[in-house]
Short mmCIF file of C-alpha atoms and ligand atoms in Angstrom, two decimals:
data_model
loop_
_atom_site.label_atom_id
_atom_site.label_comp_id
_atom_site.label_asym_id
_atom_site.label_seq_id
_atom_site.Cartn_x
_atom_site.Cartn_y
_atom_site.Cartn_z
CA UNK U 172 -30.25 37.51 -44.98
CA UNK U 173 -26.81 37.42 -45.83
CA UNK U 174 -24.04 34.71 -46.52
CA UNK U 175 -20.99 35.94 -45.52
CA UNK U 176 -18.74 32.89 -45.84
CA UNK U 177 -18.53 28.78 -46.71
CA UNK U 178 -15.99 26.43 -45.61
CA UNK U 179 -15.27 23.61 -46.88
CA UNK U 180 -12.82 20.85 -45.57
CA UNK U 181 -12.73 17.70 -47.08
CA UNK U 182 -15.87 17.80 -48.79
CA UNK U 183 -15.98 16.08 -52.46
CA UNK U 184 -13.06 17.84 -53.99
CA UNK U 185 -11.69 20.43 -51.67
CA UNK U 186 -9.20 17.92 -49.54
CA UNK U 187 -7.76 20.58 -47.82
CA UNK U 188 -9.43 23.22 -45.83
CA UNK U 189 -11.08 26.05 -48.09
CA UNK U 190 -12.37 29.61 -47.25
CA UNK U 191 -15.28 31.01 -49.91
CA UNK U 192 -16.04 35.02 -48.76
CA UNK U 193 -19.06 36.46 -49.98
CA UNK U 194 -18.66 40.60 -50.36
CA UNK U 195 -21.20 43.12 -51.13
CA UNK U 196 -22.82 42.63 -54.78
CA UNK U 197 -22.80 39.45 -56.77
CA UNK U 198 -20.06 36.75 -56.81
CA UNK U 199 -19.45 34.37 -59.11
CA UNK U 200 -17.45 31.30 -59.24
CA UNK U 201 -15.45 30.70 -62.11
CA UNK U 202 -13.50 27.64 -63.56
CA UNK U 203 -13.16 24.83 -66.03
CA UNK U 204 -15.88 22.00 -66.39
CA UNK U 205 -15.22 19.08 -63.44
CA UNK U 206 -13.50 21.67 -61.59
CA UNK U 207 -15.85 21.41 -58.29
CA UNK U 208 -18.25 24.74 -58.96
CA UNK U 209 -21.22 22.90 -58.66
CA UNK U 210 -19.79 21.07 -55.51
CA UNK U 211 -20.07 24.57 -53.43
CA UNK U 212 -23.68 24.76 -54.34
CA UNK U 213 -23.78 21.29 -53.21
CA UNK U 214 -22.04 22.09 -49.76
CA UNK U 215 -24.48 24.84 -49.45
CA UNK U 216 -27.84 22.27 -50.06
CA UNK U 217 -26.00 19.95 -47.66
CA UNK U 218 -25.07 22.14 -44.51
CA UNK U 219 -28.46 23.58 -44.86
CA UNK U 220 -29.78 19.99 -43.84
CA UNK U 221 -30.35 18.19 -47.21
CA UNK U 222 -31.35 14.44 -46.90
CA UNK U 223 -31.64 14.08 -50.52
CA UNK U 224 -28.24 12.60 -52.15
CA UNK U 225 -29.46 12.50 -55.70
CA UNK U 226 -30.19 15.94 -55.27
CA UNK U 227 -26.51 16.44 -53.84
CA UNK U 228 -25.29 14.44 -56.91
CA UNK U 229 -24.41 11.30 -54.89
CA UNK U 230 -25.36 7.93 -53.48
CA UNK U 231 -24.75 7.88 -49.84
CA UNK U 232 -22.96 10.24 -46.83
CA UNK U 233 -19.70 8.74 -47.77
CA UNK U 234 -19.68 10.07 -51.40
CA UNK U 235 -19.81 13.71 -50.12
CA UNK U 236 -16.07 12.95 -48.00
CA UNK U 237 -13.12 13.65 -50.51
CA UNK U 238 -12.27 10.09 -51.99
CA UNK U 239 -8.25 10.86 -52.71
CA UNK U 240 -6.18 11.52 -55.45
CA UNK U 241 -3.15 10.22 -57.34
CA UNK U 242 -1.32 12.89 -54.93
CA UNK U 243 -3.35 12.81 -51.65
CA UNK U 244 -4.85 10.48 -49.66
CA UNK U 245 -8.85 9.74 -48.89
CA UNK U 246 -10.11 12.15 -46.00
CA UNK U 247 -11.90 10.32 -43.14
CA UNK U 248 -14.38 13.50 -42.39
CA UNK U 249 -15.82 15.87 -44.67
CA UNK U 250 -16.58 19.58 -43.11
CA UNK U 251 -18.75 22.17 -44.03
CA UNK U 252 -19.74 25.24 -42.37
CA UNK U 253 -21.68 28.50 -43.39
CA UNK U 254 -21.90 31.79 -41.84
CA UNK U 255 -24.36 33.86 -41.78
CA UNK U 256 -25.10 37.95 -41.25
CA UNK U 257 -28.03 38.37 -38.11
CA UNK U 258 -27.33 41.67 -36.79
CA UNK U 259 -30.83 42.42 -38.01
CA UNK U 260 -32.01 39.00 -36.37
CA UNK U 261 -33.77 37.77 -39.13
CA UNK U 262 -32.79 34.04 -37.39
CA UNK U 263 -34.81 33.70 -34.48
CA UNK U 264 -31.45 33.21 -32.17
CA UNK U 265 -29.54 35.92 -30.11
CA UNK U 266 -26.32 36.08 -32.56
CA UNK U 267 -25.36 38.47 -34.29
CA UNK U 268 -23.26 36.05 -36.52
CA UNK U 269 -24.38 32.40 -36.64
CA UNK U 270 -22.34 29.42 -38.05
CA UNK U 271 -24.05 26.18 -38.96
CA UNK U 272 -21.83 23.34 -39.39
CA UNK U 273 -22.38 19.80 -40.86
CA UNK U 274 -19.64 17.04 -40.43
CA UNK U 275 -19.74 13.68 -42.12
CA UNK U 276 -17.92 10.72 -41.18
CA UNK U 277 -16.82 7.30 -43.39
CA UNK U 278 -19.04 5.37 -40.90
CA UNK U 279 -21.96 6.97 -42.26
CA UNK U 280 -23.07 9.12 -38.84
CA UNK U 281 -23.54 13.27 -40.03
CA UNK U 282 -23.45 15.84 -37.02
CA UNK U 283 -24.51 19.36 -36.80
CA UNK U 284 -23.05 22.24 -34.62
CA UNK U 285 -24.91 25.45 -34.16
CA UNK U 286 -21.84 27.97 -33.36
CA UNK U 287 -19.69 25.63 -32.12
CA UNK U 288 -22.59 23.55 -30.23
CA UNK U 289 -23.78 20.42 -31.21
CA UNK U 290 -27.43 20.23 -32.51
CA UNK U 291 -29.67 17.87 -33.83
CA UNK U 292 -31.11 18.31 -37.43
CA UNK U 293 -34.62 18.98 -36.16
CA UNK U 294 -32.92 22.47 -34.64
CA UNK U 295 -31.38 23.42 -37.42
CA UNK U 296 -34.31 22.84 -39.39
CA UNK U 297 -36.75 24.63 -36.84
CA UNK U 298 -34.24 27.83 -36.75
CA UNK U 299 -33.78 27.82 -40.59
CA UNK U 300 -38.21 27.13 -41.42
CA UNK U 301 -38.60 30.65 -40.35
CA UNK U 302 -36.17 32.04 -42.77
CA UNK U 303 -37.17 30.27 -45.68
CA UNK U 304 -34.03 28.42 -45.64
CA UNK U 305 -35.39 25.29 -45.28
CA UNK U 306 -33.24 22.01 -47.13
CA UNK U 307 -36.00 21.50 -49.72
CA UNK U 308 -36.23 25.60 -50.79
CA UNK U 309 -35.51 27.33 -54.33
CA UNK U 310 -33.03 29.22 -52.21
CA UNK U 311 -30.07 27.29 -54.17
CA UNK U 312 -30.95 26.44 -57.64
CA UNK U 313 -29.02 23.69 -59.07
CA UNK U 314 -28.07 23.18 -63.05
CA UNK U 315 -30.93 22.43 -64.97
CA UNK U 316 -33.87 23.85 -62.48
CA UNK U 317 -34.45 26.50 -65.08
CA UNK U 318 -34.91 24.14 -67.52
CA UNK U 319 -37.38 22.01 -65.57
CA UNK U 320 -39.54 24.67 -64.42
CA UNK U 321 -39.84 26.56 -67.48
CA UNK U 322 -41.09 22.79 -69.35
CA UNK U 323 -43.51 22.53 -65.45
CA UNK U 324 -47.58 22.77 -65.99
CA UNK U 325 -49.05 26.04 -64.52
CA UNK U 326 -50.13 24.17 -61.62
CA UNK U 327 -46.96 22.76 -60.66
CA UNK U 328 -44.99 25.86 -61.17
CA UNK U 329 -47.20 27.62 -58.51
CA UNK U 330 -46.07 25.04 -56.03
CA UNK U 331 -42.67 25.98 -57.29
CA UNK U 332 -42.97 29.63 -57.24
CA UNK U 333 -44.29 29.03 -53.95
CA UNK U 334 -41.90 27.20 -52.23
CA UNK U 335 -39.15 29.74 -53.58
CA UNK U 336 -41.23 32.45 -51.88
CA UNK U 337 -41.29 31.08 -48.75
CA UNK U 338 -44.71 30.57 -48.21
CA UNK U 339 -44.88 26.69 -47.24
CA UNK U 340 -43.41 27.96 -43.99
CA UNK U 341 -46.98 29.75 -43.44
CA UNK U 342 -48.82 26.50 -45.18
CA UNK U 343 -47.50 24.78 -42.87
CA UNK U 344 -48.21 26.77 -39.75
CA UNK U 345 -51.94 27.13 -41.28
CA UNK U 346 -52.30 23.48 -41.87
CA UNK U 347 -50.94 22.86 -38.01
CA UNK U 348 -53.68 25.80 -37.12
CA UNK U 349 -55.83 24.18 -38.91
CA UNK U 350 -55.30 20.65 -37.09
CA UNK U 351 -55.38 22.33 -33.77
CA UNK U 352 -58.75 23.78 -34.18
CA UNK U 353 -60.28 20.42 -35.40
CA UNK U 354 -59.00 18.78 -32.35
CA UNK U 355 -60.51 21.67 -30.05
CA UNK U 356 -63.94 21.55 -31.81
CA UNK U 357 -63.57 17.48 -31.10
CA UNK U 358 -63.19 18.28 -27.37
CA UNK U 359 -66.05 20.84 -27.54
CA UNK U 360 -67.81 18.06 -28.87
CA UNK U 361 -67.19 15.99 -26.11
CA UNK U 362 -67.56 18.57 -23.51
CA UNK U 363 -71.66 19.21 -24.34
CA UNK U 364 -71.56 15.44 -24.58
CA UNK U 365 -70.47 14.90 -20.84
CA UNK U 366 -72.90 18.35 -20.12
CA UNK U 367 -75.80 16.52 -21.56
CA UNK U 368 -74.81 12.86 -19.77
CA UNK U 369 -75.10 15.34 -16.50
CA UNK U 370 -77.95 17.27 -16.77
CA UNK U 371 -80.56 14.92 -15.99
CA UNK U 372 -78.50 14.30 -12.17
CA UNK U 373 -78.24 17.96 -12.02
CA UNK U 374 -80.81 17.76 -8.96
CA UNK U 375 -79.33 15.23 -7.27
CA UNK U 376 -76.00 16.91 -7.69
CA UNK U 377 -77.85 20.25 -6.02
CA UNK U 378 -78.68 18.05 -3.08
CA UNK U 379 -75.19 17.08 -2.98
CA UNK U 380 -73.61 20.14 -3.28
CA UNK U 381 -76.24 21.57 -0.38
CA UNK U 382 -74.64 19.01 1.71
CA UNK U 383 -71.28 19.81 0.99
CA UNK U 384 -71.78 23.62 1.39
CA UNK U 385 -73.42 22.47 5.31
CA UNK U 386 -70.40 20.31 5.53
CA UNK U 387 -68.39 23.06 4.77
CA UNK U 388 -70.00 25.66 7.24
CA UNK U 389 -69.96 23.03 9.98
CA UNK U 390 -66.15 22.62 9.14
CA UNK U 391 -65.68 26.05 9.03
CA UNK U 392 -67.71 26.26 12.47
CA UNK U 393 -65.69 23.17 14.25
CA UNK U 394 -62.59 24.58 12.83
CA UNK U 395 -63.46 28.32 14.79
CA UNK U 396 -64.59 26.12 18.00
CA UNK U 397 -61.55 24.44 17.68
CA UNK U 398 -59.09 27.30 17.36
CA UNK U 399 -60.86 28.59 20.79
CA UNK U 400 -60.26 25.00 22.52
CA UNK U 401 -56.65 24.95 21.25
CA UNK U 402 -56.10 28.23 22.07
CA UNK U 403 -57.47 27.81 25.56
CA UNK U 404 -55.77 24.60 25.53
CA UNK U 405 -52.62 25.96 24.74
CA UNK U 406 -52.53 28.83 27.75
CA UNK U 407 -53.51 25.85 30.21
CA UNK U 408 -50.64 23.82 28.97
CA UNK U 409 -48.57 26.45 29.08
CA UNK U 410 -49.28 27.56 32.89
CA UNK U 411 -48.55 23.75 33.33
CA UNK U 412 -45.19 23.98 31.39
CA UNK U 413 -43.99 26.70 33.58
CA UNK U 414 -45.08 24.97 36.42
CA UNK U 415 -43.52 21.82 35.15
CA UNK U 416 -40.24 24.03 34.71
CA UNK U 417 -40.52 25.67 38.72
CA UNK U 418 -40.52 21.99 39.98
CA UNK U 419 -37.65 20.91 37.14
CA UNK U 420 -35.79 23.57 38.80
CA UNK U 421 -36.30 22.94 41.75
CA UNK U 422 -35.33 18.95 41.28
CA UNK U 423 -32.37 20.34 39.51
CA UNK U 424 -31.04 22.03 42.47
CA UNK U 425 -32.47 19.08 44.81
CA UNK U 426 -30.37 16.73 42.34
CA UNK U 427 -27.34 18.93 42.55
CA UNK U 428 -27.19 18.84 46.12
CA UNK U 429 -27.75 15.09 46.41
CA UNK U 430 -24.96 14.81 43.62
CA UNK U 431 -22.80 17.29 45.92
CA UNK U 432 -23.70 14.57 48.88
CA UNK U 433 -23.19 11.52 46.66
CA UNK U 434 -19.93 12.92 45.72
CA UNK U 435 -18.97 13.35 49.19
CA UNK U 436 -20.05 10.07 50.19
CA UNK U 437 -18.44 8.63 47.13
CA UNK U 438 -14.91 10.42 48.07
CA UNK U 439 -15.60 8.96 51.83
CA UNK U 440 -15.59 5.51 50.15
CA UNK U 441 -13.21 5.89 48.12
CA UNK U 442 -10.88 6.63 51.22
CA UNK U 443 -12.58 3.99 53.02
CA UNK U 444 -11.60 1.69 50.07
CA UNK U 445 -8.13 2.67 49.64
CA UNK U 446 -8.02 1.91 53.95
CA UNK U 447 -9.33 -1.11 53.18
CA UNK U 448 -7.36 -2.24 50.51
CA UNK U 449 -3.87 -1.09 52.46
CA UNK U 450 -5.52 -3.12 55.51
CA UNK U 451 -5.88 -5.90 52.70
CA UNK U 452 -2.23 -5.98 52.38
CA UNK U 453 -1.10 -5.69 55.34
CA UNK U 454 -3.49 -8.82 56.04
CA UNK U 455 -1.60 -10.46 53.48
CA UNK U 456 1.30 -10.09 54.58
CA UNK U 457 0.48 -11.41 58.58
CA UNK U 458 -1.60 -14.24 56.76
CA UNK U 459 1.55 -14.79 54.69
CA UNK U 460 3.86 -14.34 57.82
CA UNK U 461 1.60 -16.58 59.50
CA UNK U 462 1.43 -19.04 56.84
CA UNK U 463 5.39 -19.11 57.57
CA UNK U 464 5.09 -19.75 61.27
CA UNK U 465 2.90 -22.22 60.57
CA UNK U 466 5.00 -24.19 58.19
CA UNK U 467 8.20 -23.63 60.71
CA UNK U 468 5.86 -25.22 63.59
CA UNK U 469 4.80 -27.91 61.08
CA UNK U 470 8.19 -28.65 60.69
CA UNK U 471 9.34 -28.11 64.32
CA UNK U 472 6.58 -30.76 64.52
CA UNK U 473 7.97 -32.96 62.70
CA UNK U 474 11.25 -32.40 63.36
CA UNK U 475 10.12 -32.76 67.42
CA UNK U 476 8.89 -36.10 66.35
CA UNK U 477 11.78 -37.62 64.41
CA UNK U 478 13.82 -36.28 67.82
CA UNK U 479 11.93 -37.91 70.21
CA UNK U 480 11.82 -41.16 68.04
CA UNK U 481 15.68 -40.98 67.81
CA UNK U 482 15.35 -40.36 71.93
CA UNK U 483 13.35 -43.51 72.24
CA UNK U 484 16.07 -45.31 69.72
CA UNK U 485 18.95 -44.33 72.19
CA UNK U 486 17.28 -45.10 75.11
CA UNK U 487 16.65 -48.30 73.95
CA UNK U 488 20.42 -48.40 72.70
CA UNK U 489 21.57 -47.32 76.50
CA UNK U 490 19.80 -49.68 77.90
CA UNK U 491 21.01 -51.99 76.05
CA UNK U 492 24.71 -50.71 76.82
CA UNK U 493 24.20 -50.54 79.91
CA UNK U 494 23.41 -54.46 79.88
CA UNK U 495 26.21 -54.60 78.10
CA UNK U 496 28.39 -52.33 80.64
CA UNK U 497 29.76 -55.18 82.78
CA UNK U 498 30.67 -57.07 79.81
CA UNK U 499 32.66 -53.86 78.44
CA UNK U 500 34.20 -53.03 82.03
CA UNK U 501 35.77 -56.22 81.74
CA UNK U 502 36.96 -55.90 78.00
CA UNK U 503 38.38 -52.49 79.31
CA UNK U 504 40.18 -53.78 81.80
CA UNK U 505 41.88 -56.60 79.42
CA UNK U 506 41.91 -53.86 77.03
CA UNK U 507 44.00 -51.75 79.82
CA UNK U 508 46.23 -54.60 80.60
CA UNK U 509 46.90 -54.57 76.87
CA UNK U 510 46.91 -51.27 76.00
CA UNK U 511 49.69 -50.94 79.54
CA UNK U 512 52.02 -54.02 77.42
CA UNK U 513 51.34 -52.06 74.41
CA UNK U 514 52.69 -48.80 75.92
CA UNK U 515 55.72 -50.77 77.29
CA UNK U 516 56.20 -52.58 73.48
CA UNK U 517 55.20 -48.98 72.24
CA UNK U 518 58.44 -47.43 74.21
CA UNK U 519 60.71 -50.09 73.32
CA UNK U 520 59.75 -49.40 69.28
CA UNK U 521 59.94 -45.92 70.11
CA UNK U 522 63.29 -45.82 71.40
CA UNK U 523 64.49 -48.38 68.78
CA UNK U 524 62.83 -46.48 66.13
CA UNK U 525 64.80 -43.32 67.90
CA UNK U 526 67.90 -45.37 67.02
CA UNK U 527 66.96 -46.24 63.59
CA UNK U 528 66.33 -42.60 62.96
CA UNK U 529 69.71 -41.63 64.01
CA UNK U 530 71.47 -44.41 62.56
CA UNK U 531 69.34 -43.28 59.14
CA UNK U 532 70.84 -39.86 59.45
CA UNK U 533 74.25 -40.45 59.74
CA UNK U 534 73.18 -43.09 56.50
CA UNK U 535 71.83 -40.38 54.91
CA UNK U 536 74.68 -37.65 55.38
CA UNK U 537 77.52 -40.36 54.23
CA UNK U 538 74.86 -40.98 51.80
CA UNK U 539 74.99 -37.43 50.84
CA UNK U 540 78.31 -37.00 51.03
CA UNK U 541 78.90 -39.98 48.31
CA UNK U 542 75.68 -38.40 46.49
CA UNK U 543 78.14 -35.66 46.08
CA UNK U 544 81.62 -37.59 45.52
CA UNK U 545 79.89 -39.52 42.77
CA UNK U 546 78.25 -36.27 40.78
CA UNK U 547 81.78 -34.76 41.53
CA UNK U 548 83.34 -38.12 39.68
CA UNK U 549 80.74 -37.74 36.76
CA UNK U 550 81.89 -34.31 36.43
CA UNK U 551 85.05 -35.52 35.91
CA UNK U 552 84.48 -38.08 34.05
CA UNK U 553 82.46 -35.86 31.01
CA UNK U 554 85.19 -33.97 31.65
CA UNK U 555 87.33 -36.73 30.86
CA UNK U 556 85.15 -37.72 27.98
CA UNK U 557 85.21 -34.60 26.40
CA UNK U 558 88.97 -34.61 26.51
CA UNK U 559 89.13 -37.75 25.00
CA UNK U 560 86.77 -36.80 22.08
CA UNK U 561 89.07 -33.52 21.93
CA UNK U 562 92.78 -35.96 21.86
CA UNK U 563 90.44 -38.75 19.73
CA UNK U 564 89.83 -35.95 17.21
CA UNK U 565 93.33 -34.07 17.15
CA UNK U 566 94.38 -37.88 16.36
CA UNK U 567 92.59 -38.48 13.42
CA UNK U 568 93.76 -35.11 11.92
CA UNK U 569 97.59 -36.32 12.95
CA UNK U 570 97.15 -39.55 11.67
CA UNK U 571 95.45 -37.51 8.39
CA UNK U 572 98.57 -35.85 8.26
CA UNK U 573 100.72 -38.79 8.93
CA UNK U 574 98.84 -40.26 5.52
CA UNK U 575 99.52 -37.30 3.56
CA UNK U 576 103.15 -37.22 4.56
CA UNK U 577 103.71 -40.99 4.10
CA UNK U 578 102.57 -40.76 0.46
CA UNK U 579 105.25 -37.70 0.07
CA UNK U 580 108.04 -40.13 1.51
CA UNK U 581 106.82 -42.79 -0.84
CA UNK U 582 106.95 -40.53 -3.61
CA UNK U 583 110.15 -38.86 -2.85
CA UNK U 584 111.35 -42.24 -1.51
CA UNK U 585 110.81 -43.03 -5.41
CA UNK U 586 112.51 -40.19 -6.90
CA UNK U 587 115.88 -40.78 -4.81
CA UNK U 588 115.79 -44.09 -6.61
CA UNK U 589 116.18 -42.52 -9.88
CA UNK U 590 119.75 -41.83 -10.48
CA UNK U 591 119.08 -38.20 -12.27
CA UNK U 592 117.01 -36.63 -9.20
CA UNK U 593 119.88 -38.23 -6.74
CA UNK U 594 122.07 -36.09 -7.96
CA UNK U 595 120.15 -32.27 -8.00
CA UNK U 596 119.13 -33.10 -4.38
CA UNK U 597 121.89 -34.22 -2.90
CA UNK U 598 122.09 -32.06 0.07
CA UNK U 599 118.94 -34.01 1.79
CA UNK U 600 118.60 -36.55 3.92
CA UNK U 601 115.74 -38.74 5.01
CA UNK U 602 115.10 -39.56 8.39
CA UNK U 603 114.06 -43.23 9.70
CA UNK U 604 110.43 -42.52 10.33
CA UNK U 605 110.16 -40.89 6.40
CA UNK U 606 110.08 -37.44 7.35
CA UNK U 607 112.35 -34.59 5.34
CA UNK U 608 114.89 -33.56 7.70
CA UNK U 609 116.38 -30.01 5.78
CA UNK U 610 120.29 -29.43 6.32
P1 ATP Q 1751 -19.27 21.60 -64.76
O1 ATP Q 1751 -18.81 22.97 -65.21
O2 ATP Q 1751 -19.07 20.58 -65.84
O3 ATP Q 1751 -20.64 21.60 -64.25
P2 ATP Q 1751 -18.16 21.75 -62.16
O4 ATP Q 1751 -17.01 22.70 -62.11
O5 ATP Q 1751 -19.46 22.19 -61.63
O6 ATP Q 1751 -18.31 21.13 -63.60
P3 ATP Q 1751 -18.48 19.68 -60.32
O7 ATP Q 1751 -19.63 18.99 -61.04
O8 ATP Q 1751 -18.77 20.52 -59.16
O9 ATP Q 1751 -17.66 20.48 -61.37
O10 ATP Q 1751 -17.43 18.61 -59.90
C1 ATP Q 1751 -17.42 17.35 -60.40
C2 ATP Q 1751 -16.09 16.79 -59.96
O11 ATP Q 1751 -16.10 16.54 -58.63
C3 ATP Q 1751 -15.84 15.50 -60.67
O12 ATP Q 1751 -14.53 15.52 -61.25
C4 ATP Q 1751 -15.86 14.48 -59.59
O13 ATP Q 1751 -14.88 13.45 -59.83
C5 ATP Q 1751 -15.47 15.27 -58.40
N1 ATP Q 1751 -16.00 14.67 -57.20
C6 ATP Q 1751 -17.28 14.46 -56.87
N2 ATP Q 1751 -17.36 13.82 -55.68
C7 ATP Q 1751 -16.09 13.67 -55.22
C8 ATP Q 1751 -15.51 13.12 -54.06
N3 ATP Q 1751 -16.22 12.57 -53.08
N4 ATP Q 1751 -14.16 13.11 -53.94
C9 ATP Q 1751 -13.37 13.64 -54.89
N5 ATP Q 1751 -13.86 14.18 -56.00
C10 ATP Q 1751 -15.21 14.20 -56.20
#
C-alpha cells in the first residue's frame, strides 16, 4: 500500500487548495505549534470514512470546513481527497491508481467519490475492510495514542495490537462464518423435523406417487396416440386444404370472369344512364317548351275570352246604334245643312282673313320700315348724346378757364389801379371782355 498524495481544499485551515506528495522513504511534516500538522492527519482519518468528530478534534461536519480569517472569507465546502498506489492491486478494484474523495458541505450532508464517481460510505468502507484501512484502524496514530496504549492493561492492548494488524477484518469475516453456520445447522434442524413429520405418510405418499408414475405413463401413452391422430389429422386436413385451394382457384377465376361480365354490364349501364339522363334533358326542355305553349294557350284563352266579351259589348253597342241610326241620319243631315252654311261662313272668313293677312303685311313692312327709321333715330340720337356730353365737357373746361382768366383780369385789373405799375406797363391794353390783348 502506498499513499502517493493528499489534497486538501478548504478543510480546517488550508482555505485554498493544497497538494501534500508522498515520495519514496519517510516524510515528515514540519512547522510551528497551531500551524495545521495535525489537521493533515485529521484529513487522512476523515477521507478514510471517520464518523467520529472527537476523534477528528471537532464537534460536528461543519467544524472540519475552513471557518475564515481576518484576510479570507469562510469556505462553503471543505475537500479532501487521497490517492493511492494499486498497480499491485492490493484494493480489490481494477485501478491502477485510485482516488477517494470526501466533500463536506455547511448544510451538514458529506459525499464520497470513488475516482471521480460518487459512492456511498458503505463502498468505501467495503473496498478499504480488505486493506486494513478501515476508519477505526491504528493505520493513523494521532498525538497522544502512544501515551494511552503504553498506560492500556495487557488485555486491552491485544485488542489494540490487533486492530493495528489488521486482523478484525478476519474477526469479522469469522464471526459472519460463524453466524452463517448457526443459521444452516437451524435449517438442518428443521429439515429432519419436516423428515420426521413425513415419515409416518411415507406409505401413503408411495401409493401416491404409484399413481402419479401410471398417470404419467398414461400421459406419456395419450400424448404418443395423440401425436399419431394429429399427425394423421394433419395430412387429412391438408389434402382438404389443397382441395379447398383447387376450388378457391377455381372461384377466383369464376369471380374474375363474372367481375369481367359485371364490368361490362356495368359500362352498358353506365351508357344506358348517360342516354337516359341526355333523354332527361331533352324531356325537360319539351316539358319546359310545353309548359310555354301551355301558358301562351292559357292566355290565348283568356285573351279569346276578354275578345269575345268585348264582341258581345259592341254588338250590343251596334245594336244599339243602329236604333239610334235614324235619329243620327237626321242629325247628319241638319249637321250637313250646317256644316254647308258653315263652309259658306267658312269662305267668307277665309277670304276676309286673306285680306287681313295682306293688309297685316303691308302693316308689318311700314312697320318694319319705321322699326328701322326709329333704331336709325336712336342711333342718332346717342350719337347726339354723346356729342353733347363731348361739347358739355369741353364747356366746363372753357368755363374753368374762363375762371382762371377772370381772376387774372381782376388781379391785373387791380394792379393798373396802382399808379406805380401804370406806368412800367404802359404799352397794354385791356380788352372789354377782360382778356390781355398784347400790342
Ligand atoms: P501542534 O504542534 O500544537 O500540535 P499543529 O501544527 O498540529 O499544532 P493543528 O492542531 O493541526 O496544529 O491545528 C490547530 C489549528 O487549526 C488551530 O489554530 C485552529 O484554530 C485551526 N483550526 C481548526 N479547525 C479549523 C477550521 N475549521 N477553520 C480554520 N481553522 C481551524
Amino acid at each position: 500500500m502506498k499513499l502517493q498524495k493528499l489534497t486538501l481544499q478548504g478543510y480546517k485551515t488550508f482555505a485554498t487548495k493544497t497538494d501534500f506528495e508522498f515520495d519514496d522513504g519517510i516524510t515528515a511534516i514540519v512547522g510551528p505549534n497551531g500551524s495545521g500538522k495535525s489537521n493533515i492527519a485529521d484529513a487522512l482519518r476523515w477521507v478514510l470514512g471517520e464518523q467520529s468528530y472527537s476523534t477528528l478534534r471537532a464537534k460536528r461536519s461543519a467544524d472540519m470546513i475552513f471557518a475564515g480569517s481576518e484576510q479570507r472569507a469562510r469556505a462553503g465546502l471543505a475537500t479532501a481527497t487521497i490517492t493511492l498506489d494499486n498497480e499491485d492491486g492490493w484494493l480489490p478494484i481494477d485501478y491502477s491508481e485510485v482516488e477517494i474523495t470526501r466533500r463536506a458541505f455547511r448544510s451538514g450532508e458529506n459525499e464520497y467519490l470513488l475516482n471521480g464517481q460518487q459512492v456511498r460510505l458503505k463502498d468505501v468502507a467495503e473496498l478499504l475492510a480488505t486493506s486494513g484501512l478501515a476508519e477505526r484502524t491504528y493505520t493513523i496514530v494521532g498525538q497522544g495514542l502512544i501515551d494511552q496504549a503504553l498506560s492500556l492493561r495487557s488485555d486491552e492492548r491485544r485488542a489494540l495490537f490487533e486492530e493495528a494488524a489488521g486482523i478484525n477484518h478476519y474477526k469479522h469475516r469469522r464471526a459472519e462464518t460463524l453466524r452463517r453456520l448457526e443459521e444452516t445447522q437451524r435449517n438442518l434442524q428443521r429439515v429432519h423435523d419436516i423428515l420426521a413429520e413425513l415419515r409416518p405418510r411415507v406409505t401413503s405418499l408411495k401409493r401416491q406417487a404409484t399413481r402419479t408414475q401410471n398417470y404419467e405413463q398414461i400421459f406419456e401413452d395419450l400424448h404418443a396416440l395423440l401425436r399419431v391422430w394429429y399427425g394423421y389429422r394433419w395430412e387429412q386436413t391438408k389434402t382438404e386444404l389443397r382441395q379447398a385451394h383447387l376450388a378457391a382457384d377455381q372461384a377466383e377465376a369464376s369471380w374474375q370472369e363474372s367481375r369481367r361480365q359485371v364490368m361490362a354490364i356495368q359500362e352498358k349501364i353506365d351508357k344506358l344512364q348517360a342516354h337516359i339522363a341526355e333523354t332527361q334533358g331533352q324531356l325537360t326542355e319539351q316539358q319546359n317548351a310545353r309548359e310555354q305553349v301551355r301558358e301562351a294557350l292559357e292566355k290565348a284563352r283568356r285573351d279569346q275570352a276578354i275578345m269575345n266579351q268585348r264582341q258581345d259589348l259592341l254588338q250590343r253597342q251596334q245594336t244599339e246604334l243602329a236604333q239610334d241610326l235614324p235619329q243620327l241620319q237626321e242629325q247628319q243631315t241638319a249637321a250637313q245643312s250646317e256644316l254647308a252654311a258653315a263652309t259658306a261662313d267658312l269662305d267668307i272668313a277665309q277670304t276676309q282673313l286673306a285680306d287681313a293677312q295682306s293688309s297685316w303685311t303691308a302693316f308689318r313692312t311700314a312697320a318694319d320700315g319705321q322699326q328701322a327709321e326709329i333704331n336709325r333715330r336712336r342711333k342718332e340720337l346717342r350719337q347726339a348724346e354723346q356729342d353733347r356730353q363731348e361739347h358739355q365737357r369741353k364747356l366746363a373746361q372753357a368755363e374753368g378757364q374762363l375762371a382762371q382768366l377772370r381772376e387774372r383780369l381782376d388781379e391785373t385789373t387791380e394792379r393798373l389801379n396802382s399808379p406805380v405799375h401804370w406806368k412800367r406797363i404802359s404799352p397794354c391794353l385791356i380788352s372789354k371782355r377782360g382778356n390781355w390783348k398784347k400790342h
